[in-house]
Short mmCIF file of N, CA and C in Angstrom, two decimals:
data_model
loop_
_atom_site.label_atom_id
_atom_site.label_comp_id
_atom_site.label_asym_id
_atom_site.label_seq_id
_atom_site.Cartn_x
_atom_site.Cartn_y
_atom_site.Cartn_z
N UNK A 1166 -40.24 -27.18 -7.98
CA UNK A 1166 -41.39 -27.71 -7.28
C UNK A 1166 -40.92 -28.26 -5.94
N UNK A 1167 -41.55 -27.88 -4.82
CA UNK A 1167 -41.09 -28.35 -3.51
C UNK A 1167 -41.37 -29.83 -3.34
N UNK A 1168 -40.43 -30.49 -2.67
CA UNK A 1168 -40.60 -31.90 -2.37
C UNK A 1168 -41.33 -32.08 -1.06
N UNK A 1169 -41.60 -33.33 -0.72
CA UNK A 1169 -42.28 -33.59 0.55
C UNK A 1169 -41.38 -33.22 1.72
N UNK A 1170 -41.98 -32.91 2.87
CA UNK A 1170 -41.15 -32.59 4.02
C UNK A 1170 -40.34 -33.81 4.43
N UNK A 1171 -39.12 -33.56 4.87
CA UNK A 1171 -38.26 -34.64 5.34
C UNK A 1171 -38.53 -34.90 6.80
N UNK A 1172 -38.44 -36.15 7.19
CA UNK A 1172 -38.50 -36.50 8.60
C UNK A 1172 -37.46 -37.58 8.83
N UNK A 1173 -36.90 -37.64 10.01
CA UNK A 1173 -35.97 -38.73 10.31
C UNK A 1173 -36.68 -40.06 10.11
N UNK A 1174 -35.90 -41.08 9.74
CA UNK A 1174 -36.47 -42.40 9.47
C UNK A 1174 -37.11 -43.02 10.69
N UNK A 1175 -36.61 -42.70 11.86
CA UNK A 1175 -37.18 -43.22 13.10
C UNK A 1175 -37.16 -42.10 14.13
N UNK A 1176 -38.16 -42.06 14.96
CA UNK A 1176 -38.20 -41.03 15.99
C UNK A 1176 -37.30 -41.47 17.13
N UNK A 1177 -36.25 -40.71 17.37
CA UNK A 1177 -35.33 -41.00 18.46
C UNK A 1177 -35.26 -39.75 19.33
N UNK A 1178 -36.04 -39.75 20.38
CA UNK A 1178 -36.09 -38.57 21.24
C UNK A 1178 -34.81 -38.38 22.04
N UNK A 1179 -33.90 -39.35 22.01
CA UNK A 1179 -32.64 -39.20 22.73
C UNK A 1179 -31.63 -38.37 21.95
N UNK A 1180 -31.93 -38.07 20.68
CA UNK A 1180 -31.03 -37.24 19.87
C UNK A 1180 -31.57 -35.81 19.91
N UNK A 1181 -30.81 -34.89 20.50
CA UNK A 1181 -31.29 -33.50 20.54
C UNK A 1181 -31.17 -32.85 19.16
N UNK A 1182 -32.14 -32.04 18.79
CA UNK A 1182 -32.13 -31.34 17.50
C UNK A 1182 -31.23 -30.11 17.62
N UNK A 1183 -29.91 -30.36 17.70
CA UNK A 1183 -28.95 -29.28 17.92
C UNK A 1183 -28.29 -28.79 16.63
N UNK A 1184 -28.62 -29.42 15.50
CA UNK A 1184 -28.06 -29.00 14.23
C UNK A 1184 -28.52 -27.60 13.87
N UNK A 1185 -27.65 -26.82 13.27
CA UNK A 1185 -27.99 -25.45 12.88
C UNK A 1185 -27.84 -25.22 11.40
N UNK A 1186 -27.39 -26.23 10.68
CA UNK A 1186 -27.19 -26.09 9.24
C UNK A 1186 -27.10 -27.48 8.62
N UNK A 1187 -27.38 -27.58 7.35
CA UNK A 1187 -27.12 -28.82 6.61
C UNK A 1187 -25.61 -28.93 6.39
N UNK A 1188 -25.09 -30.15 6.26
CA UNK A 1188 -23.65 -30.29 6.00
C UNK A 1188 -23.23 -29.70 4.66
N UNK A 1189 -24.12 -29.78 3.66
CA UNK A 1189 -23.82 -29.24 2.33
C UNK A 1189 -25.06 -28.52 1.81
N UNK A 1190 -24.85 -27.37 1.21
CA UNK A 1190 -25.96 -26.63 0.61
C UNK A 1190 -26.99 -26.13 1.61
N UNK A 1191 -28.09 -25.56 1.08
CA UNK A 1191 -29.15 -25.03 1.92
C UNK A 1191 -30.16 -26.11 2.29
N UNK A 1192 -30.46 -27.01 1.38
CA UNK A 1192 -31.33 -28.16 1.63
C UNK A 1192 -31.06 -29.16 0.51
N UNK A 1193 -30.01 -29.94 0.67
CA UNK A 1193 -29.61 -30.85 -0.41
C UNK A 1193 -30.60 -31.99 -0.58
N UNK A 1194 -30.58 -32.58 -1.76
CA UNK A 1194 -31.39 -33.78 -2.00
C UNK A 1194 -30.80 -34.94 -1.21
N UNK A 1195 -31.66 -35.69 -0.55
CA UNK A 1195 -31.23 -36.90 0.13
C UNK A 1195 -31.31 -38.03 -0.89
N UNK A 1196 -30.15 -38.51 -1.33
CA UNK A 1196 -30.09 -39.55 -2.34
C UNK A 1196 -30.43 -40.93 -1.77
N UNK A 1197 -30.04 -41.15 -0.53
CA UNK A 1197 -30.35 -42.39 0.16
C UNK A 1197 -30.45 -42.10 1.65
N UNK A 1198 -31.51 -42.57 2.25
CA UNK A 1198 -31.76 -42.32 3.66
C UNK A 1198 -31.11 -43.35 4.56
N UNK A 1199 -31.32 -43.15 5.83
CA UNK A 1199 -30.78 -44.02 6.88
C UNK A 1199 -31.60 -45.30 6.94
N UNK A 1200 -30.91 -46.43 6.91
CA UNK A 1200 -31.54 -47.75 6.99
C UNK A 1200 -30.79 -48.55 8.04
N UNK A 1201 -31.30 -48.56 9.28
CA UNK A 1201 -30.55 -49.24 10.34
C UNK A 1201 -30.45 -50.74 10.08
N UNK A 1202 -29.29 -51.31 10.35
CA UNK A 1202 -29.13 -52.75 10.17
C UNK A 1202 -29.90 -53.52 11.25
N UNK A 1203 -30.35 -54.72 10.90
CA UNK A 1203 -31.08 -55.56 11.85
C UNK A 1203 -30.15 -56.10 12.94
N UNK A 1204 -28.87 -56.28 12.59
CA UNK A 1204 -27.87 -56.76 13.55
C UNK A 1204 -26.63 -55.88 13.44
N UNK A 1205 -25.72 -56.01 14.37
CA UNK A 1205 -24.51 -55.19 14.39
C UNK A 1205 -23.76 -55.25 13.06
N UNK A 1206 -23.66 -56.43 12.47
CA UNK A 1206 -22.91 -56.58 11.21
C UNK A 1206 -23.83 -56.74 10.01
N UNK A 1207 -25.12 -56.50 10.19
CA UNK A 1207 -26.09 -56.69 9.11
C UNK A 1207 -26.04 -55.60 8.06
N UNK A 1208 -26.75 -55.89 6.97
CA UNK A 1208 -26.87 -54.92 5.88
C UNK A 1208 -27.68 -53.72 6.35
N UNK A 1209 -27.37 -52.59 5.79
CA UNK A 1209 -28.09 -51.36 6.10
C UNK A 1209 -27.34 -50.18 5.53
N UNK A 1210 -27.81 -49.01 5.84
CA UNK A 1210 -27.14 -47.78 5.43
C UNK A 1210 -27.03 -46.91 6.66
N UNK A 1211 -25.83 -46.79 7.18
CA UNK A 1211 -25.57 -46.19 8.48
C UNK A 1211 -25.33 -44.68 8.39
N UNK A 1212 -26.21 -44.00 7.69
CA UNK A 1212 -26.12 -42.56 7.50
C UNK A 1212 -27.06 -42.15 6.39
N UNK A 1213 -26.89 -40.93 5.90
CA UNK A 1213 -27.65 -40.46 4.74
C UNK A 1213 -26.68 -39.92 3.71
N UNK A 1214 -27.03 -40.08 2.45
CA UNK A 1214 -26.23 -39.57 1.34
C UNK A 1214 -26.89 -38.29 0.83
N UNK A 1215 -26.12 -37.21 0.81
CA UNK A 1215 -26.62 -35.91 0.38
C UNK A 1215 -25.95 -35.52 -0.93
N UNK A 1216 -26.75 -35.14 -1.94
CA UNK A 1216 -26.21 -34.73 -3.22
C UNK A 1216 -25.33 -33.50 -3.04
N UNK A 1217 -24.12 -33.57 -3.58
CA UNK A 1217 -23.18 -32.44 -3.49
C UNK A 1217 -22.06 -32.65 -4.48
N UNK A 1218 -21.88 -31.72 -5.42
CA UNK A 1218 -20.79 -31.88 -6.38
C UNK A 1218 -19.42 -31.74 -5.71
N UNK A 1219 -18.42 -32.31 -6.35
CA UNK A 1219 -17.05 -32.20 -5.85
C UNK A 1219 -16.69 -30.73 -5.66
N UNK A 1220 -15.99 -30.45 -4.58
CA UNK A 1220 -15.58 -29.09 -4.28
C UNK A 1220 -16.56 -28.32 -3.41
N UNK A 1221 -17.76 -28.89 -3.19
CA UNK A 1221 -18.75 -28.22 -2.34
C UNK A 1221 -18.22 -28.12 -0.92
N UNK A 1222 -18.34 -26.95 -0.27
CA UNK A 1222 -17.94 -26.85 1.13
C UNK A 1222 -18.78 -27.78 2.01
N UNK A 1223 -18.13 -28.45 2.96
CA UNK A 1223 -18.80 -29.30 3.93
C UNK A 1223 -18.71 -28.58 5.26
N UNK A 1224 -19.86 -28.46 5.95
CA UNK A 1224 -19.93 -27.69 7.18
C UNK A 1224 -20.29 -28.58 8.37
N UNK A 1225 -19.79 -28.23 9.53
CA UNK A 1225 -20.18 -28.91 10.76
C UNK A 1225 -21.64 -28.53 11.04
N UNK A 1226 -22.49 -29.51 11.31
CA UNK A 1226 -23.91 -29.20 11.55
C UNK A 1226 -24.12 -28.59 12.92
N UNK A 1227 -23.22 -28.84 13.85
CA UNK A 1227 -23.33 -28.32 15.21
C UNK A 1227 -21.91 -28.10 15.74
N UNK A 1228 -21.81 -27.35 16.82
CA UNK A 1228 -20.51 -27.07 17.43
C UNK A 1228 -19.89 -28.35 17.99
N UNK A 1229 -18.56 -28.43 17.94
CA UNK A 1229 -17.88 -29.60 18.46
C UNK A 1229 -16.38 -29.52 18.30
N UNK A 1230 -15.75 -30.68 18.47
CA UNK A 1230 -14.29 -30.80 18.37
C UNK A 1230 -13.97 -31.87 17.35
N UNK A 1231 -13.02 -31.60 16.47
CA UNK A 1231 -12.62 -32.56 15.45
C UNK A 1231 -11.92 -33.72 16.14
N UNK A 1232 -12.48 -34.93 15.99
CA UNK A 1232 -11.86 -36.11 16.60
C UNK A 1232 -11.05 -36.90 15.57
N UNK A 1233 -11.31 -36.67 14.27
CA UNK A 1233 -10.54 -37.34 13.23
C UNK A 1233 -10.66 -36.53 11.95
N UNK A 1234 -9.55 -36.40 11.23
CA UNK A 1234 -9.52 -35.77 9.92
C UNK A 1234 -8.41 -36.44 9.14
N UNK A 1235 -8.78 -37.34 8.25
CA UNK A 1235 -7.78 -38.08 7.50
C UNK A 1235 -8.42 -39.10 6.58
N UNK A 1236 -7.64 -40.10 6.22
CA UNK A 1236 -8.09 -41.13 5.28
C UNK A 1236 -8.46 -42.41 6.02
N UNK A 1237 -9.54 -43.03 5.58
CA UNK A 1237 -9.96 -44.36 6.03
C UNK A 1237 -10.27 -45.15 4.77
N UNK A 1238 -9.55 -46.23 4.56
CA UNK A 1238 -9.71 -47.06 3.36
C UNK A 1238 -9.65 -46.21 2.09
N UNK A 1239 -8.74 -45.23 2.07
CA UNK A 1239 -8.53 -44.40 0.89
C UNK A 1239 -9.51 -43.25 0.74
N UNK A 1240 -10.47 -43.11 1.63
CA UNK A 1240 -11.46 -42.02 1.56
C UNK A 1240 -11.17 -40.99 2.64
N UNK A 1241 -11.36 -39.73 2.27
CA UNK A 1241 -11.22 -38.66 3.25
C UNK A 1241 -12.43 -38.63 4.18
N UNK A 1242 -12.15 -38.60 5.48
CA UNK A 1242 -13.20 -38.63 6.49
C UNK A 1242 -12.92 -37.55 7.53
N UNK A 1243 -13.99 -36.87 7.97
CA UNK A 1243 -13.89 -35.93 9.08
C UNK A 1243 -14.95 -36.34 10.09
N UNK A 1244 -14.54 -36.45 11.36
CA UNK A 1244 -15.46 -36.77 12.46
C UNK A 1244 -15.46 -35.62 13.45
N UNK A 1245 -16.66 -35.28 13.95
CA UNK A 1245 -16.80 -34.18 14.91
C UNK A 1245 -17.55 -34.69 16.14
N UNK A 1246 -16.91 -34.59 17.31
CA UNK A 1246 -17.58 -34.90 18.58
C UNK A 1246 -18.37 -33.67 18.97
N UNK A 1247 -19.69 -33.79 19.06
CA UNK A 1247 -20.55 -32.64 19.30
C UNK A 1247 -20.48 -32.17 20.75
N UNK A 1248 -20.43 -30.88 20.93
CA UNK A 1248 -20.31 -30.25 22.24
C UNK A 1248 -21.48 -30.62 23.15
N UNK A 1249 -21.16 -30.88 24.42
CA UNK A 1249 -22.17 -31.17 25.45
C UNK A 1249 -23.09 -32.34 25.09
N UNK A 1250 -22.52 -33.34 24.42
CA UNK A 1250 -23.31 -34.53 24.07
C UNK A 1250 -22.37 -35.72 23.95
N UNK A 1251 -22.94 -36.88 23.78
CA UNK A 1251 -22.16 -38.09 23.54
C UNK A 1251 -22.28 -38.52 22.09
N UNK A 1252 -22.50 -37.56 21.20
CA UNK A 1252 -22.73 -37.83 19.78
C UNK A 1252 -21.52 -37.45 18.93
N UNK A 1253 -21.37 -38.16 17.82
CA UNK A 1253 -20.28 -37.89 16.87
C UNK A 1253 -20.83 -37.96 15.46
N UNK A 1254 -20.56 -36.93 14.66
CA UNK A 1254 -20.96 -36.94 13.25
C UNK A 1254 -19.75 -37.26 12.39
N UNK A 1255 -20.00 -37.86 11.23
CA UNK A 1255 -18.94 -38.16 10.27
C UNK A 1255 -19.37 -37.69 8.89
N UNK A 1256 -18.38 -37.32 8.09
CA UNK A 1256 -18.62 -36.82 6.74
C UNK A 1256 -17.58 -37.45 5.83
N UNK A 1257 -18.04 -38.01 4.70
CA UNK A 1257 -17.09 -38.60 3.73
C UNK A 1257 -17.71 -38.66 2.35
N UNK A 1258 -16.97 -38.65 1.26
CA UNK A 1258 -15.54 -38.38 1.15
C UNK A 1258 -15.27 -36.88 1.17
N UNK A 1259 -14.39 -36.48 2.05
CA UNK A 1259 -14.12 -35.06 2.28
C UNK A 1259 -12.62 -34.82 2.36
N UNK A 1260 -12.16 -33.76 1.71
CA UNK A 1260 -10.80 -33.28 1.90
C UNK A 1260 -10.88 -32.30 3.07
N UNK A 1261 -10.28 -32.66 4.17
CA UNK A 1261 -10.37 -31.88 5.40
C UNK A 1261 -9.62 -30.56 5.30
N UNK A 1262 -10.20 -29.52 5.88
CA UNK A 1262 -9.52 -28.23 6.03
C UNK A 1262 -9.29 -27.93 7.51
N UNK A 1263 -9.51 -28.95 8.35
CA UNK A 1263 -9.35 -28.84 9.80
C UNK A 1263 -8.43 -29.95 10.28
N UNK A 1264 -7.95 -29.83 11.51
CA UNK A 1264 -7.07 -30.84 12.09
C UNK A 1264 -7.68 -31.37 13.38
N UNK A 1265 -7.26 -32.57 13.74
CA UNK A 1265 -7.73 -33.19 14.97
C UNK A 1265 -7.51 -32.25 16.16
N UNK A 1266 -8.53 -32.14 16.99
CA UNK A 1266 -8.47 -31.30 18.17
C UNK A 1266 -9.03 -29.91 17.98
N UNK A 1267 -9.23 -29.49 16.74
CA UNK A 1267 -9.76 -28.15 16.48
C UNK A 1267 -11.21 -28.04 16.95
N UNK A 1268 -11.55 -26.90 17.53
CA UNK A 1268 -12.93 -26.61 17.91
C UNK A 1268 -13.61 -25.96 16.72
N UNK A 1269 -14.85 -26.39 16.41
CA UNK A 1269 -15.60 -25.81 15.30
C UNK A 1269 -16.97 -25.38 15.77
N UNK A 1270 -17.49 -24.38 15.10
CA UNK A 1270 -18.84 -23.88 15.37
C UNK A 1270 -19.80 -24.45 14.33
N UNK A 1271 -21.08 -24.43 14.64
CA UNK A 1271 -22.10 -24.85 13.67
C UNK A 1271 -21.97 -23.98 12.43
N UNK A 1272 -21.95 -24.61 11.27
CA UNK A 1272 -21.84 -23.90 10.01
C UNK A 1272 -20.42 -23.65 9.54
N UNK A 1273 -19.43 -23.94 10.38
CA UNK A 1273 -18.03 -23.73 9.99
C UNK A 1273 -17.61 -24.77 8.96
N UNK A 1274 -16.90 -24.33 7.94
CA UNK A 1274 -16.42 -25.24 6.89
C UNK A 1274 -15.33 -26.13 7.48
N UNK A 1275 -15.49 -27.45 7.28
CA UNK A 1275 -14.51 -28.42 7.78
C UNK A 1275 -13.78 -29.12 6.64
N UNK A 1276 -14.20 -28.85 5.39
CA UNK A 1276 -13.56 -29.45 4.23
C UNK A 1276 -14.40 -29.25 2.99
N UNK A 1277 -14.03 -30.00 1.94
CA UNK A 1277 -14.79 -29.96 0.69
C UNK A 1277 -15.04 -31.39 0.22
N UNK A 1278 -16.11 -31.56 -0.54
CA UNK A 1278 -16.46 -32.87 -1.08
C UNK A 1278 -15.39 -33.31 -2.07
N UNK A 1279 -14.87 -34.53 -1.88
CA UNK A 1279 -13.86 -35.09 -2.78
C UNK A 1279 -14.49 -35.48 -4.12
N UNK A 1280 -13.68 -35.43 -5.16
CA UNK A 1280 -14.14 -35.84 -6.49
C UNK A 1280 -14.25 -37.36 -6.59
N UNK A 1281 -13.51 -38.09 -5.76
CA UNK A 1281 -13.55 -39.55 -5.81
C UNK A 1281 -13.82 -40.10 -4.41
N UNK A 1282 -14.23 -41.36 -4.35
CA UNK A 1282 -14.43 -42.02 -3.07
C UNK A 1282 -15.88 -42.15 -2.66
N UNK A 1283 -16.79 -41.56 -3.43
CA UNK A 1283 -18.20 -41.63 -3.09
C UNK A 1283 -18.77 -42.99 -3.48
N UNK A 1284 -19.73 -43.48 -2.70
CA UNK A 1284 -20.39 -44.73 -3.06
C UNK A 1284 -21.73 -44.48 -3.77
N UNK A 1285 -22.01 -43.22 -4.08
CA UNK A 1285 -23.25 -42.85 -4.77
C UNK A 1285 -23.06 -42.92 -6.28
N UNK A 1286 -24.18 -42.97 -6.98
CA UNK A 1286 -24.13 -42.95 -8.45
C UNK A 1286 -23.72 -41.56 -8.96
N UNK A 1287 -24.07 -40.52 -8.22
CA UNK A 1287 -23.64 -39.16 -8.53
C UNK A 1287 -22.84 -38.67 -7.33
N UNK A 1288 -22.23 -37.51 -7.46
CA UNK A 1288 -21.42 -36.99 -6.36
C UNK A 1288 -22.29 -36.76 -5.12
N UNK A 1289 -21.76 -37.18 -3.97
CA UNK A 1289 -22.51 -37.01 -2.73
C UNK A 1289 -21.55 -37.00 -1.55
N UNK A 1290 -22.10 -36.63 -0.40
CA UNK A 1290 -21.37 -36.76 0.85
C UNK A 1290 -22.22 -37.66 1.75
N UNK A 1291 -21.54 -38.63 2.36
CA UNK A 1291 -22.20 -39.53 3.31
C UNK A 1291 -22.07 -38.90 4.68
N UNK A 1292 -23.21 -38.67 5.34
CA UNK A 1292 -23.25 -38.02 6.65
C UNK A 1292 -23.77 -39.04 7.65
N UNK A 1293 -22.96 -39.30 8.67
CA UNK A 1293 -23.32 -40.29 9.68
C UNK A 1293 -23.41 -39.69 11.07
N UNK A 1294 -24.05 -40.45 11.96
CA UNK A 1294 -24.19 -40.04 13.36
C UNK A 1294 -24.07 -41.28 14.23
N UNK A 1295 -23.25 -41.17 15.28
CA UNK A 1295 -23.07 -42.29 16.21
C UNK A 1295 -23.11 -41.81 17.65
N UNK A 1296 -23.61 -42.70 18.49
CA UNK A 1296 -23.51 -42.56 19.95
C UNK A 1296 -22.79 -43.82 20.39
N UNK A 1297 -21.53 -43.68 20.79
CA UNK A 1297 -20.73 -44.86 21.09
C UNK A 1297 -20.59 -45.70 19.83
N UNK A 1298 -21.00 -46.94 19.89
CA UNK A 1298 -20.94 -47.84 18.73
C UNK A 1298 -22.28 -47.95 18.01
N UNK A 1299 -23.27 -47.18 18.45
CA UNK A 1299 -24.61 -47.25 17.87
C UNK A 1299 -24.80 -46.18 16.82
N UNK A 1300 -25.20 -46.60 15.63
CA UNK A 1300 -25.49 -45.66 14.55
C UNK A 1300 -26.90 -45.12 14.71
N UNK A 1301 -27.06 -43.83 14.44
CA UNK A 1301 -28.35 -43.16 14.54
C UNK A 1301 -28.62 -42.39 13.25
N UNK A 1302 -29.86 -41.99 13.06
CA UNK A 1302 -30.23 -41.22 11.87
C UNK A 1302 -29.75 -39.77 12.03
N UNK A 1303 -28.82 -39.31 11.19
CA UNK A 1303 -28.32 -37.95 11.34
C UNK A 1303 -29.39 -36.88 11.12
N UNK A 1304 -30.45 -37.18 10.39
CA UNK A 1304 -31.51 -36.19 10.21
C UNK A 1304 -32.16 -35.83 11.54
N UNK A 1305 -32.02 -36.72 12.54
CA UNK A 1305 -32.57 -36.44 13.87
C UNK A 1305 -31.93 -35.21 14.51
N UNK A 1306 -30.72 -34.85 14.07
CA UNK A 1306 -30.03 -33.67 14.62
C UNK A 1306 -30.65 -32.36 14.16
N UNK A 1307 -31.36 -32.40 13.04
CA UNK A 1307 -31.86 -31.15 12.47
C UNK A 1307 -33.24 -30.81 13.02
N UNK A 1308 -33.43 -29.55 13.43
CA UNK A 1308 -34.74 -29.13 13.91
C UNK A 1308 -35.74 -29.08 12.76
N UNK A 1309 -37.04 -29.14 13.07
CA UNK A 1309 -38.07 -29.16 12.02
C UNK A 1309 -37.94 -28.02 11.01
N UNK A 1310 -37.55 -26.83 11.44
CA UNK A 1310 -37.48 -25.70 10.50
C UNK A 1310 -36.41 -25.91 9.43
N UNK A 1311 -35.39 -26.74 9.70
CA UNK A 1311 -34.39 -27.04 8.67
C UNK A 1311 -34.84 -28.17 7.76
N UNK A 1312 -35.72 -29.03 8.25
CA UNK A 1312 -36.19 -30.16 7.46
C UNK A 1312 -37.34 -29.79 6.53
N UNK A 1313 -38.10 -28.76 6.87
CA UNK A 1313 -39.27 -28.37 6.07
C UNK A 1313 -38.85 -27.61 4.82
N UNK A 1314 -39.61 -27.83 3.82
CA UNK A 1314 -39.49 -27.02 2.62
C UNK A 1314 -40.86 -26.41 2.41
N UNK A 1315 -40.94 -25.11 2.50
CA UNK A 1315 -42.22 -24.42 2.37
C UNK A 1315 -42.76 -24.47 0.96
N UNK A 1316 -44.04 -24.20 0.81
CA UNK A 1316 -44.63 -24.19 -0.53
C UNK A 1316 -44.15 -22.99 -1.33
N UNK A 1317 -44.20 -23.11 -2.64
CA UNK A 1317 -43.87 -21.97 -3.50
C UNK A 1317 -44.96 -20.92 -3.33
N UNK A 1318 -44.54 -19.68 -3.33
CA UNK A 1318 -45.51 -18.58 -3.18
C UNK A 1318 -45.28 -17.58 -4.30
N UNK A 1319 -46.37 -17.22 -4.92
CA UNK A 1319 -46.31 -16.21 -5.96
C UNK A 1319 -46.61 -14.85 -5.32
N UNK A 1320 -45.79 -13.90 -5.63
CA UNK A 1320 -45.99 -12.55 -5.12
C UNK A 1320 -46.73 -11.73 -6.14
N UNK A 1321 -47.48 -10.72 -5.72
CA UNK A 1321 -48.18 -9.88 -6.69
C UNK A 1321 -47.17 -9.12 -7.53
N UNK A 1322 -47.54 -8.91 -8.77
CA UNK A 1322 -46.72 -8.12 -9.68
C UNK A 1322 -47.17 -6.68 -9.59
N UNK A 1323 -46.24 -5.79 -9.37
CA UNK A 1323 -46.58 -4.37 -9.24
C UNK A 1323 -47.26 -3.87 -10.51
N UNK A 1324 -48.35 -3.15 -10.32
CA UNK A 1324 -49.06 -2.57 -11.46
C UNK A 1324 -50.12 -3.47 -12.05
N UNK A 1325 -50.19 -4.72 -11.60
CA UNK A 1325 -51.21 -5.64 -12.11
C UNK A 1325 -52.26 -5.79 -11.02
N UNK A 1326 -53.53 -5.45 -11.33
CA UNK A 1326 -54.57 -5.52 -10.31
C UNK A 1326 -54.83 -6.96 -9.88
N UNK A 1327 -55.16 -7.12 -8.60
CA UNK A 1327 -55.53 -8.43 -8.09
C UNK A 1327 -56.92 -8.79 -8.60
N UNK A 1328 -57.20 -10.07 -8.85
CA UNK A 1328 -58.53 -10.48 -9.33
C UNK A 1328 -59.60 -10.28 -8.29
#
């Protein structure tokens, strides 16, 4: 059964919809959405959590350059500086298959979801977006056609007359 259409938590017209693919899967379940903190150090959720079992390929949502691929506080993290923008995406927990400085295309595999290190109740990848020190909703990167889930459609069965 199709779910409701996804929309970014806040409309930020300064974020170009340059994403060409989801980081994991074709349209993963969003386990937890973006919740901007009220203050710099306040509570919030500075990204979105996408359902993905361990070993799932993680893909760059847009073209860019790997700015970090390694461990942070024991978790595998990959960061990508997006081409022709001042934006950076992050993915964790991920076992990187790329190295710092590598150029990647949209949809290119940059690693796999780690079996450990997730802060979700089930396996997931945390996907973040930053401009400088400001966190933004990563769903803002995806164009509407990637966020929509169309309705189910039944096709006619050959040999069965239409009513």
